[in-house]
Short mmCIF file of C-alpha atoms in Angstrom, two decimals:
data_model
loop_
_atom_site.label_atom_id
_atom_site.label_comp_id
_atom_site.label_asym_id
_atom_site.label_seq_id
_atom_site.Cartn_x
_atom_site.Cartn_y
_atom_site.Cartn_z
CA UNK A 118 -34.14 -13.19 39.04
CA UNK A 119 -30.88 -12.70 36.65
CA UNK A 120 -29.67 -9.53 35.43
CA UNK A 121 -29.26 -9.59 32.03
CA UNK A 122 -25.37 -8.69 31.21
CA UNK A 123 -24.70 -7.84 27.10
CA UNK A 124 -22.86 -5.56 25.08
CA UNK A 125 -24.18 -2.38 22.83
CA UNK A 126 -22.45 -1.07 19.83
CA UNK A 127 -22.77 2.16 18.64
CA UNK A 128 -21.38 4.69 16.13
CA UNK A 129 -20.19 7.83 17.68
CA UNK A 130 -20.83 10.69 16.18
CA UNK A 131 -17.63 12.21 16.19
CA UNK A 132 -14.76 11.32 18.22
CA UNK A 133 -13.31 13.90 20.42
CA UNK A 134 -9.39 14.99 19.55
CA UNK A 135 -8.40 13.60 22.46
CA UNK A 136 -9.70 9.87 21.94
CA UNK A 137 -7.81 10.60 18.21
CA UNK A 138 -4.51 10.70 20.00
CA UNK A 139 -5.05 8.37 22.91
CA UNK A 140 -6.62 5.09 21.01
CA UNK A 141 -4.27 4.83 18.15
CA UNK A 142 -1.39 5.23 21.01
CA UNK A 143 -2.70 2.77 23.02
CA UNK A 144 -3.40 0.17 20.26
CA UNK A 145 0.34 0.43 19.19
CA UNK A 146 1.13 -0.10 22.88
CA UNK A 147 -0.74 -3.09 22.95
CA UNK A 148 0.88 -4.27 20.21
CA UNK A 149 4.06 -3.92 21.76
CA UNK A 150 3.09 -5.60 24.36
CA UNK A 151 1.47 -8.79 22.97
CA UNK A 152 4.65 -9.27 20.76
CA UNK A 153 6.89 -8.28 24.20
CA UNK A 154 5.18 -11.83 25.04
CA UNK A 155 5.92 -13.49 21.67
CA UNK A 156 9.63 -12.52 22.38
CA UNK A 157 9.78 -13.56 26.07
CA UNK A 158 8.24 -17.00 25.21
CA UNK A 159 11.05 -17.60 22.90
CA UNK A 160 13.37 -16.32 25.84
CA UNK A 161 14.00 -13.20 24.19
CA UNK A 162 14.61 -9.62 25.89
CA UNK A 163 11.72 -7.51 24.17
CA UNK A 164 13.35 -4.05 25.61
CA UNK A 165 16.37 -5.16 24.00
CA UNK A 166 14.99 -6.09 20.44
CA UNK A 167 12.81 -2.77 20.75
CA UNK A 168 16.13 -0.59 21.93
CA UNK A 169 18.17 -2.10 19.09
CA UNK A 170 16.13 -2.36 16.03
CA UNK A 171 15.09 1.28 16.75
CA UNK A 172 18.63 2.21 17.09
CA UNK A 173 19.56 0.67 13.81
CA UNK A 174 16.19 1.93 11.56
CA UNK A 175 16.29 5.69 12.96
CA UNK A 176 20.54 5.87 13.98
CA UNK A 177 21.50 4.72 10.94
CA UNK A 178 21.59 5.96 7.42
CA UNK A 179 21.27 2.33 6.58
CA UNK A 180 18.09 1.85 8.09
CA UNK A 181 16.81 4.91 7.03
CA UNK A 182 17.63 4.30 3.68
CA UNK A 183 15.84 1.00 3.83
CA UNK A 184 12.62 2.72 5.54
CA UNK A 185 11.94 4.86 3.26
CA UNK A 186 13.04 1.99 0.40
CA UNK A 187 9.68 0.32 1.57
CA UNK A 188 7.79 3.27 1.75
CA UNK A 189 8.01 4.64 -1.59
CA UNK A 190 5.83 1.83 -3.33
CA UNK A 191 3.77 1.70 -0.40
CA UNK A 192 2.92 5.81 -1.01
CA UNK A 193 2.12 5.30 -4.77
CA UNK A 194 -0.39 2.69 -4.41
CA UNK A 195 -2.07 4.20 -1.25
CA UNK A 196 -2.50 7.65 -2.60
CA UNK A 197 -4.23 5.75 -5.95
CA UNK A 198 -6.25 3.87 -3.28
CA UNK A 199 -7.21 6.49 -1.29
CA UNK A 200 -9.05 8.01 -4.49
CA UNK A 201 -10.57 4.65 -5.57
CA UNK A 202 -11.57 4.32 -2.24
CA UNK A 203 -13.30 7.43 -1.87
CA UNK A 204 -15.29 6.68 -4.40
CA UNK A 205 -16.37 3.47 -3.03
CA UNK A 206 -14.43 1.68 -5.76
CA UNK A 207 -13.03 -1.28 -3.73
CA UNK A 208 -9.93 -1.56 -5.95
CA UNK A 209 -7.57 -4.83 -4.49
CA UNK A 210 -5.63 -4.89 -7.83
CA UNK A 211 -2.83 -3.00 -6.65
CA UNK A 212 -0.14 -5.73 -6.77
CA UNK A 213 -1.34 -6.39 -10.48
CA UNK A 214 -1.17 -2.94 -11.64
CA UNK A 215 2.08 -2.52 -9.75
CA UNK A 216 3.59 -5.31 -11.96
CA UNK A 217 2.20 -4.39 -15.19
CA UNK A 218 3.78 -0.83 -14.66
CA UNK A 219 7.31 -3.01 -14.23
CA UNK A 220 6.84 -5.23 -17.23
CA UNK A 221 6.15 -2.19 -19.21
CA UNK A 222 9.52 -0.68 -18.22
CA UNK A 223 11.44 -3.79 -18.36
CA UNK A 224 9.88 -3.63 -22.27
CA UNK A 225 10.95 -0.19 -22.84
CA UNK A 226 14.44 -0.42 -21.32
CA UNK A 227 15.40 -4.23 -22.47
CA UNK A 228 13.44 -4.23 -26.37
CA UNK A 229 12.48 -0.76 -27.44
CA UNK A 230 15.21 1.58 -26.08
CA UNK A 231 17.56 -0.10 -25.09
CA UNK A 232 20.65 2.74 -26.22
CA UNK A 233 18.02 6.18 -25.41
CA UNK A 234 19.68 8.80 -22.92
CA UNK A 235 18.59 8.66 -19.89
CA UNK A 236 17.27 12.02 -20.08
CA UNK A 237 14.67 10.65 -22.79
CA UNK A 238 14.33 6.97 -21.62
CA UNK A 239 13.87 7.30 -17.50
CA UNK A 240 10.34 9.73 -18.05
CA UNK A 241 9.25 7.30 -21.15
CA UNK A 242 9.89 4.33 -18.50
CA UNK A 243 7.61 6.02 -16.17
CA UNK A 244 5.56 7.07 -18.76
CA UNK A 245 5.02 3.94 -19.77
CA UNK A 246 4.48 2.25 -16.40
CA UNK A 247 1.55 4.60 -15.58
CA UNK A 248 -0.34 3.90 -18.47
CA UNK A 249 0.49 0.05 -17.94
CA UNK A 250 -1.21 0.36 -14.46
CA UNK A 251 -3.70 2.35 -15.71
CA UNK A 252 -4.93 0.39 -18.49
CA UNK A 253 -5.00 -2.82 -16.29
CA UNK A 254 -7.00 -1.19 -14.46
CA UNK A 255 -9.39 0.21 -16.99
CA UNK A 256 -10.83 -3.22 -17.37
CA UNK A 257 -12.15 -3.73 -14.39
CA UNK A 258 -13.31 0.02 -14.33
CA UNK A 259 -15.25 -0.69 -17.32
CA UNK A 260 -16.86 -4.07 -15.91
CA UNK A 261 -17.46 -2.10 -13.35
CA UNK A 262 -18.98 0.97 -14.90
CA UNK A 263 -20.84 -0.85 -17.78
CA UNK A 264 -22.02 -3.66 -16.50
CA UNK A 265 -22.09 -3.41 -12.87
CA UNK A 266 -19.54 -6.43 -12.24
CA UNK A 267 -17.94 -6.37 -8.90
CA UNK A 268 -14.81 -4.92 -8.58
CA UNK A 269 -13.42 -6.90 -5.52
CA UNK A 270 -13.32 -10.33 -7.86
CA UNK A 271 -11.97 -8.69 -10.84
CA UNK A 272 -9.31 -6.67 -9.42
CA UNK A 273 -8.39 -9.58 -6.99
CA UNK A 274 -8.29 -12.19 -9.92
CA UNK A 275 -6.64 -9.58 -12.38
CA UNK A 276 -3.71 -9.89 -9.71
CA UNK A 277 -2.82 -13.31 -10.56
CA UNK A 278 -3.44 -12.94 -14.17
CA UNK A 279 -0.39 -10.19 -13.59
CA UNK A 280 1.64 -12.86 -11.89
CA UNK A 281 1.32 -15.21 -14.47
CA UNK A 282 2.26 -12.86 -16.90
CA UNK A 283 5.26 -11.89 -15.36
CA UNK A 284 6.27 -15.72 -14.87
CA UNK A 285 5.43 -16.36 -18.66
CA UNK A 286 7.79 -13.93 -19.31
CA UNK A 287 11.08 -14.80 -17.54
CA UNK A 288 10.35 -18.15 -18.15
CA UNK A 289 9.67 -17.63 -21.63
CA UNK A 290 10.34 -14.80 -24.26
CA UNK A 291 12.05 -12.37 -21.97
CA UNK A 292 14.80 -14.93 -20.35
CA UNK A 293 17.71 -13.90 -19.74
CA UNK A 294 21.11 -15.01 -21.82
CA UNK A 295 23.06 -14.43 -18.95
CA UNK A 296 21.23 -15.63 -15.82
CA UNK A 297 22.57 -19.19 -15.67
CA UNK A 298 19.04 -20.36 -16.75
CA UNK A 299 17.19 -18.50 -13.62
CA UNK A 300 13.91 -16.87 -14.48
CA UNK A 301 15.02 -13.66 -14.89
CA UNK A 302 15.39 -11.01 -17.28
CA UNK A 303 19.03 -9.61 -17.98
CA UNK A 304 19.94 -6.45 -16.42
CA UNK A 305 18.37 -3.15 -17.80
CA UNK A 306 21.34 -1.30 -18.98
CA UNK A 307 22.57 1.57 -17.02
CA UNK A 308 21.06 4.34 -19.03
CA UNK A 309 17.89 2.66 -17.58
CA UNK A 310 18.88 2.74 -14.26
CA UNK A 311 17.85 5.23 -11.49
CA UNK A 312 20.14 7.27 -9.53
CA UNK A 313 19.94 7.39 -5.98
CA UNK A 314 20.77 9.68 -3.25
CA UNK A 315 24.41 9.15 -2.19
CA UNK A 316 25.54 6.99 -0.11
CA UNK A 317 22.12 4.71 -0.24
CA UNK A 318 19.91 3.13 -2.61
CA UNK A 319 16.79 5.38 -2.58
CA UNK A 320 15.95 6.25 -6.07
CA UNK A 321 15.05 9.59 -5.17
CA UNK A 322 13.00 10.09 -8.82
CA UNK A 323 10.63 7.64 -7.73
CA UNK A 324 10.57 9.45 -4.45
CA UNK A 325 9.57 12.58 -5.88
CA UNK A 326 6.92 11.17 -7.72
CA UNK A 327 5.49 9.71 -4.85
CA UNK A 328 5.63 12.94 -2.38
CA UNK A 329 4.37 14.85 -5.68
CA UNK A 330 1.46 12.48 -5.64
CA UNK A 331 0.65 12.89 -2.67
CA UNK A 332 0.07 16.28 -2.97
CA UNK A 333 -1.35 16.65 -6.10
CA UNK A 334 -3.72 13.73 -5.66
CA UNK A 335 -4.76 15.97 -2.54
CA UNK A 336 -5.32 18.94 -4.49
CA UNK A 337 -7.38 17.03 -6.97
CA UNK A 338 -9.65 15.82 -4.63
CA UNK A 339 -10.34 19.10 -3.04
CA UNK A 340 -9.83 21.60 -5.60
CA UNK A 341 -11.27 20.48 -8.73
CA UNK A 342 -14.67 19.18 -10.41
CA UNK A 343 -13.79 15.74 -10.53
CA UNK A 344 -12.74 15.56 -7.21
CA UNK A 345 -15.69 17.35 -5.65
CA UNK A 346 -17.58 14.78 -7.62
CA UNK A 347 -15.46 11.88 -6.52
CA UNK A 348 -16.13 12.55 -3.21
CA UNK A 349 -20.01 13.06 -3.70
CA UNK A 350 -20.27 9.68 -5.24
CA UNK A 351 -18.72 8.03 -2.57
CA UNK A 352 -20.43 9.62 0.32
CA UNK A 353 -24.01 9.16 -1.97
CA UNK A 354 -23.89 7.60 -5.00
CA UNK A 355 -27.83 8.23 -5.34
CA UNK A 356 -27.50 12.02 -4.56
CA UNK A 357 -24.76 12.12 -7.36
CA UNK A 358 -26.96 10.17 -9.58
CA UNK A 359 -29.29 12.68 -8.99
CA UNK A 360 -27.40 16.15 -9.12
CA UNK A 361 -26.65 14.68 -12.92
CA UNK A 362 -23.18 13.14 -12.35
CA UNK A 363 -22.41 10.35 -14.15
CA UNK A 364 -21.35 7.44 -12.22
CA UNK A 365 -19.50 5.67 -15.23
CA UNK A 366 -17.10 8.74 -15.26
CA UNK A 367 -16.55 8.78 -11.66
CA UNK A 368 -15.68 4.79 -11.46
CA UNK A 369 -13.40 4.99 -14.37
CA UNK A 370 -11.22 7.98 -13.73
CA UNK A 371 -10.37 6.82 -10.06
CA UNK A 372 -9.69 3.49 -11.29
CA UNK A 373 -7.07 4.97 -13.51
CA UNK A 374 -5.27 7.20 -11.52
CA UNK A 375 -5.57 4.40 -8.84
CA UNK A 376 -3.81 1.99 -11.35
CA UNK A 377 -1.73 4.45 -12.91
CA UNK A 378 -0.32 5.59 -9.53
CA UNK A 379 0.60 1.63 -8.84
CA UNK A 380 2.33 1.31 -12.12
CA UNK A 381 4.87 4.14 -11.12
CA UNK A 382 5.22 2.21 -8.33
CA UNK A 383 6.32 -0.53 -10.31
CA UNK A 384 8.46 1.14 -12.43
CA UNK A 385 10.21 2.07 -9.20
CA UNK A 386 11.17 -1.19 -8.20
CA UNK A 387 12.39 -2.50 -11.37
CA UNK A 388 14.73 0.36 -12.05
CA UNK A 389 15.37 1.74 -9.14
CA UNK A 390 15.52 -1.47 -6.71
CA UNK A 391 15.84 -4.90 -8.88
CA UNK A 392 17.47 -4.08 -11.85
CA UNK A 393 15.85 -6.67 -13.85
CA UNK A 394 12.49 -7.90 -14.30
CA UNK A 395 12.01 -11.35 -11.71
CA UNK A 396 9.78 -13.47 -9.92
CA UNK A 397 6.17 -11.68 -9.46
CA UNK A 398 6.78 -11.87 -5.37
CA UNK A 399 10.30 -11.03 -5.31
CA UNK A 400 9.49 -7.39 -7.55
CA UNK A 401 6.52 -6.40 -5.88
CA UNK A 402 6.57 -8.06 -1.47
CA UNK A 403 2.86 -7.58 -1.46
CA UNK A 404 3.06 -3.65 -1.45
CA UNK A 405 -0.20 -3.59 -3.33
CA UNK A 406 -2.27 -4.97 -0.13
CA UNK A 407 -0.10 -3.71 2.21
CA UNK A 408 -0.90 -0.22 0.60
CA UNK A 409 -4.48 -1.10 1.40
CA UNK A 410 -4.04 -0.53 4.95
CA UNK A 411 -1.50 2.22 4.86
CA UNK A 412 -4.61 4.23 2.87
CA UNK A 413 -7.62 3.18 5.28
CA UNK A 414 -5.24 4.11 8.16
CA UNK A 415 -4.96 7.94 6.63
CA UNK A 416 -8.84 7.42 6.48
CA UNK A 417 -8.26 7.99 2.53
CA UNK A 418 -6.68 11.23 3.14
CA UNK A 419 -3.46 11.49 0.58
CA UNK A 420 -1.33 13.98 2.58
CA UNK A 421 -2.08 11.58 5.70
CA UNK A 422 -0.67 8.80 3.39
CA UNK A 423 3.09 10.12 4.07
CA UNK A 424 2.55 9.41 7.62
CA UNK A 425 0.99 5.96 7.25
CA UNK A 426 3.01 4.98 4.62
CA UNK A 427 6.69 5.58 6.57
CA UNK A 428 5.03 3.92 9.24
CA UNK A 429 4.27 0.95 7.61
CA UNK A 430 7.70 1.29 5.73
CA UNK A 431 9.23 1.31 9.57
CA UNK A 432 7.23 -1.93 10.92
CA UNK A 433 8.39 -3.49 7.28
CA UNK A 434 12.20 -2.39 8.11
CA UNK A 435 11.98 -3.38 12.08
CA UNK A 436 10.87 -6.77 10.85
CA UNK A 437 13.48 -7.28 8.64
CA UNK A 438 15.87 -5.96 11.16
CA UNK A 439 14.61 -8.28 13.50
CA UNK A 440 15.33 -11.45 11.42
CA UNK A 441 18.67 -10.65 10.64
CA UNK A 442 19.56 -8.87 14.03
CA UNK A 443 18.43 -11.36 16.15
CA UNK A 444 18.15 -14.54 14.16
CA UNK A 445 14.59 -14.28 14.79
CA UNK A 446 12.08 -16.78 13.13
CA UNK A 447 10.36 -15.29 10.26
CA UNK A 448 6.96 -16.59 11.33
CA UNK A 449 7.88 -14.85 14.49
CA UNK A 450 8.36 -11.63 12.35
CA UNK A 451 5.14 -12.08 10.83
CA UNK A 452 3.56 -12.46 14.15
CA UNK A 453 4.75 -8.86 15.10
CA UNK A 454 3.73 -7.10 12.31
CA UNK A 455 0.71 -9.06 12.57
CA UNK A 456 0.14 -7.58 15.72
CA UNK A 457 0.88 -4.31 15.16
CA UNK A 458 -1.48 -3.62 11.85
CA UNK A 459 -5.06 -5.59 14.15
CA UNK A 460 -4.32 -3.34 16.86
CA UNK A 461 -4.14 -0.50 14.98
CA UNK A 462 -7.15 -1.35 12.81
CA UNK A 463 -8.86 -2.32 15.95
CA UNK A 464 -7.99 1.17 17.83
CA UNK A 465 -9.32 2.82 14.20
CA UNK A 466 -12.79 0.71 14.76
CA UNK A 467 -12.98 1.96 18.04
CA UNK A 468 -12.78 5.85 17.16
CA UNK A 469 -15.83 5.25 15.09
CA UNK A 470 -18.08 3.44 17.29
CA UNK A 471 -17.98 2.60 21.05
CA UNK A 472 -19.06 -0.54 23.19
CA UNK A 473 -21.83 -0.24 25.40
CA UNK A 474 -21.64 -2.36 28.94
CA UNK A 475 -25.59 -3.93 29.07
CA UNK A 476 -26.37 -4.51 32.86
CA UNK A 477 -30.06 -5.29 33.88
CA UNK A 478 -31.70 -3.32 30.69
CA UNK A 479 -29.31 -0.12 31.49
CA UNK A 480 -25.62 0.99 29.27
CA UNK A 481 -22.74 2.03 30.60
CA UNK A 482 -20.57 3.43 27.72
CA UNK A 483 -16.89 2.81 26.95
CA UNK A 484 -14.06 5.61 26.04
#
């Protein structure tokens, strides 16, 4: 007679504080050490790469610079995702939103203002790009809200309605007179430009915005009405229904901050990084699904966003640092990120429910 061998999955109820610190460890050392294979295949030294490209991100002001570079967009549009999120609003139109906030800067700065002080033209730039993210994402809020369309296809087709925008533009109307016929836009003039912290290129307003974000997206959520509400609907949307919110207000205003939040973003990296408004892929590198898993890796807390958000912006710069370093294939970059982001979001899987050994009808319980 066979024993009967299977596996059991369960949700735990709460996960103690010490599988919090040991699983997401030991997922990232996993990852380390699948990609330690990746490199040794190619006869690469992995301690090496590691040694070196850590060296350069967190030695350097260089690579420090360029850390927190990718982490600034990657903070705006997680924070706005984090409240979406939370309100079971599956918003994926980040990279849209992001590039609507751009376009509406390269607008203001190339068309409309072109000779304003800074003083007056910078805040109407990010002015601007908020409302542009915002308002893109109002229509798929109101699909949403009004006539219950799903917000995954909307959002994710609204992205490429962006792109297309953005290439009828520097194609078209917006092209450049001095770009040698490229598709881009000229430069923004310098009153349109964003200063930096010395001695690197972080455009430190955008910084602050993000940071301030962060925290006031957190005090939003847990201080006020809206929040409290936000966070009702999401855990039980009939319970909400039922306590007399309305569910139409809920889906709209975290759509809108959500969108808004990625139009800073935006606004960001066409005045603070690019200069000029370009190719769709070039301005925005997929920050708006990156940000996706930067804000389920806080577990759609916004203060937790800083952390996941510099460590994404890290794994973006050791990448890059990799290529060029090392003359590593770019497929072989991809491969390590790769790595890196399913072991984490495995090890996050695992601190909410736990695999169950099945031997002869009895369990034997994992971690």
């Amino acid at each position: 007679m066979g024993f009967p061998i299977g596996l059991k999955i369960e949700k735990r109820l709460e996960p103690s504080p010490w599988l919090k610190i040991t699983i997401p460890a030991s997922s990232f050392l996993l990852a380390l050490a699948l990609a330690s294979l990746v490199f040794a295949l190619q006869g690469l030294n992995p301690l090496a790469i590691y040694g070196i490209t850590l060296s350069r991100i967190f030695g350097t002001r260089i690579g420090l610079a360029f850390l927190v570079l990718k982490a600034i967009p990657l903070l705006l549009c997680a924070v706005g995702l984090a409240v979406a999120f939370r309100a079971r609003v599956w918003n994926i139109g980040a990279e849209g939103q992001l590039l609507l906030g751009a376009v509406a800067a390269a607008g203001l700065a190339l068309f409309v203002m072109p000779d304003a002080p800074p003083y007056a033209l910078i805040p109407v730039m990010f002015l601007a790009g908020f409302l542009a993210g915002a308002g893109w994402a109002l229509i798929p809020a109101v699909l949403k809200a009004k006539l219950n369309v799903n917000e995954v296809i909307t959002t994710l087709m609204m992205n490429y309605i962006a792109m297309k925008l953005v290439e009828y533009l520097i194609y078209g109307p917006w092209r450049g007179k001095a770009t040698w016929g490229f598709p881009f836009t000229d430069l923004i003039p310098d009153n349109a430009v964003l200063p930096t912290i010395p001695g690197t290129n972080v455009h430190y307003p955008t910084l602050v915005l993000a940071l301030s974000a962060s925290a006031a997206v957190f005090v939003l959520m847990e201080k006020t009405k809206i929040g409290y509400e936000v966070r009702v609907f999401g855990d039980n949307p009939d319970l909400a229904r039922a306590a007399g919110m309305r569910p139409g207000k809920v889906i709209i205003i975290s759509m809108l901050v959500s969108g808004g939040l990625a139009g800073l973003a935006g606004v960001g990296e066409l005045a603070g990084v690019h200069k000029r408004l370009m190719y769709p892929e070039s301005i925005s590198a997929g920050y708006g699904y990156t940000a996706i898993i930067v804000a389920w890796l806080a577990r759609l807390n916004p203060l937790a966003c800083l952390l996941t958000a510099f460590l994404m912006g890290a794994l973006l710069a050791a990448g890059e640092t990799m290529r060029t370093s090392f003359l590593i294939p770019y497929a072989s970059v991809n491969i390590f990120n790769g790595l890196i982001l399913t072991c984490l979001v495995a090890g996050e899987l695992m601190l909410k429910y736990r695999v169950r050994l099945v031997l002869g009808g009895r369990g034997r319980s994992g971690p």
